[in-house]
Amino acid sequence: MWIGWIEFDILLGDVHSLKAKRSVVRPLVADLRRTFTVAAAETGSLDLHRRAGVGVSVVAADSRHVVDVLDAVENFVAGRPEIDLLSAHRGLSRSDDE
């Protein structure tokens, strides 16, 4: 089994409250879950209203499939006009890695 993850550091556009932030981040997380059938959540910068951390993970039998899904997820997030993707960090491991 292969486990892959990617974490995004995102700068939000014209957002001036945590409520407005949630109105941008929640649909993004929902779209990631629905479109790619992955686990996704807001994972960082919870108290900042113009920044967000979003994490995504995927599990598959083949490492190539995991990498392909993470590539597609990154392109999807980078293409969102309402946010600026500042950075993306990835990891890939096998279930029997120690």
GROMACS .gro file of C-alpha atoms in nm:
model
   98
    1MET     CA    1   0.000   0.000   0.000
    2TRP     CA    2   0.124   0.349  -0.090
    3ILE     CA    3   0.031   0.660   0.104
    4GLY     CA    4   0.078   1.005  -0.045
    5TRP     CA    5   0.009   1.348   0.094
    6ILE     CA    6   0.039   1.706  -0.013
    7GLU     CA    7   0.007   2.018   0.200
    8PHE     CA    8  -0.066   2.358   0.053
    9ASP     CA    9   0.012   2.703   0.191
   10ILE     CA   10  -0.249   2.931   0.041
   11LEU     CA   11  -0.291   3.308   0.037
   12LEU     CA   12  -0.654   3.415   0.010
   13GLY     CA   13  -0.764   3.717  -0.187
   14ASP     CA   14  -0.993   3.989  -0.053
   15VAL     CA   15  -1.074   3.819   0.279
   16HIS     CA   16  -1.108   4.025   0.597
   17SER     CA   17  -1.262   3.785   0.848
   18LEU     CA   18  -1.249   3.421   0.951
   19LYS     CA   19  -1.608   3.382   0.831
   20ALA     CA   20  -1.509   3.502   0.484
   21LYS     CA   21  -1.207   3.272   0.493
   22ARG     CA   22  -1.429   2.972   0.564
   23SER     CA   23  -1.649   3.065   0.269
   24VAL     CA   24  -1.344   3.016   0.043
   25VAL     CA   25  -1.171   2.722   0.213
   26ARG     CA   26  -1.473   2.498   0.279
   27PRO     CA   27  -1.580   2.483  -0.088
   28LEU     CA   28  -1.219   2.415  -0.191
   29VAL     CA   29  -1.191   2.123   0.052
   30ALA     CA   30  -1.532   1.989  -0.056
   31ASP     CA   31  -1.437   2.013  -0.425
   32LEU     CA   32  -1.110   1.826  -0.361
   33ARG     CA   33  -1.292   1.545  -0.179
   34ARG     CA   34  -1.563   1.517  -0.443
   35THR     CA   35  -1.347   1.552  -0.754
   36PHE     CA   36  -1.055   1.329  -0.656
   37THR     CA   37  -1.203   1.098  -0.388
   38VAL     CA   38  -0.930   1.192  -0.140
   39ALA     CA   39  -0.914   1.290   0.224
   40ALA     CA   40  -0.883   1.668   0.254
   41ALA     CA   41  -0.897   1.918   0.538
   42GLU     CA   42  -0.794   2.264   0.645
   43THR     CA   43  -0.477   2.193   0.841
   44GLY     CA   44  -0.295   2.516   0.913
   45SER     CA   45  -0.314   2.891   0.976
   46LEU     CA   46  -0.653   2.841   1.138
   47ASP     CA   47  -0.652   3.177   1.316
   48LEU     CA   48  -0.523   3.384   1.023
   49HIS     CA   49  -0.787   3.524   0.791
   50ARG     CA   50  -0.577   3.562   0.473
   51ARG     CA   51  -0.375   3.237   0.493
   52ALA     CA   52  -0.481   2.874   0.493
   53GLY     CA   53  -0.313   2.539   0.509
   54VAL     CA   54  -0.491   2.259   0.328
   55GLY     CA   55  -0.382   1.897   0.342
   56VAL     CA   56  -0.477   1.614   0.107
   57SER     CA   57  -0.397   1.244   0.132
   58VAL     CA   58  -0.449   0.946  -0.093
   59VAL     CA   59  -0.395   0.572  -0.054
   60ALA     CA   60  -0.350   0.329  -0.343
   61ALA     CA   61  -0.187   0.000  -0.435
   62ASP     CA   62   0.041   0.163  -0.694
   63SER     CA   63   0.280   0.452  -0.629
   64ARG     CA   64   0.231   0.586  -0.982
   65HIS     CA   65  -0.141   0.629  -0.919
   66VAL     CA   66  -0.071   0.819  -0.596
   67VAL     CA   67   0.170   1.054  -0.776
   68ASP     CA   68  -0.079   1.108  -1.060
   69VAL     CA   69  -0.357   1.198  -0.817
   70LEU     CA   70  -0.131   1.436  -0.622
   71ASP     CA   71  -0.023   1.602  -0.948
   72ALA     CA   72  -0.387   1.651  -1.049
   73VAL     CA   73  -0.478   1.786  -0.704
   74GLU     CA   74  -0.190   2.036  -0.717
   75ASN     CA   75  -0.293   2.156  -1.064
   76PHE     CA   76  -0.653   2.189  -0.946
   77VAL     CA   77  -0.557   2.403  -0.645
   78ALA     CA   78  -0.311   2.613  -0.846
   79GLY     CA   79  -0.583   2.685  -1.103
   80ARG     CA   80  -0.830   2.830  -0.855
   81PRO     CA   81  -0.867   3.203  -0.932
   82GLU     CA   82  -0.975   3.303  -0.580
   83ILE     CA   83  -0.650   3.189  -0.415
   84ASP     CA   84  -0.274   3.216  -0.461
   85LEU     CA   85  -0.079   2.896  -0.404
   86LEU     CA   86   0.235   2.994  -0.211
   87SER     CA   87   0.384   2.646  -0.170
   88ALA     CA   88   0.312   2.276  -0.184
   89HIS     CA   89   0.498   2.005   0.007
   90ARG     CA   90   0.459   1.635  -0.068
   91GLY     CA   91   0.534   1.302   0.085
   92LEU     CA   92   0.512   0.946  -0.040
   93SER     CA   93   0.566   0.632   0.161
   94ARG     CA   94   0.497   0.264   0.153
   95SER     CA   95   0.301   0.103   0.434
   96ASP     CA   96   0.592  -0.124   0.527
   97ASP     CA   97   0.847   0.162   0.537
   98GLU     CA   98   1.000   0.217   0.875
   0.00000   0.00000   0.00000
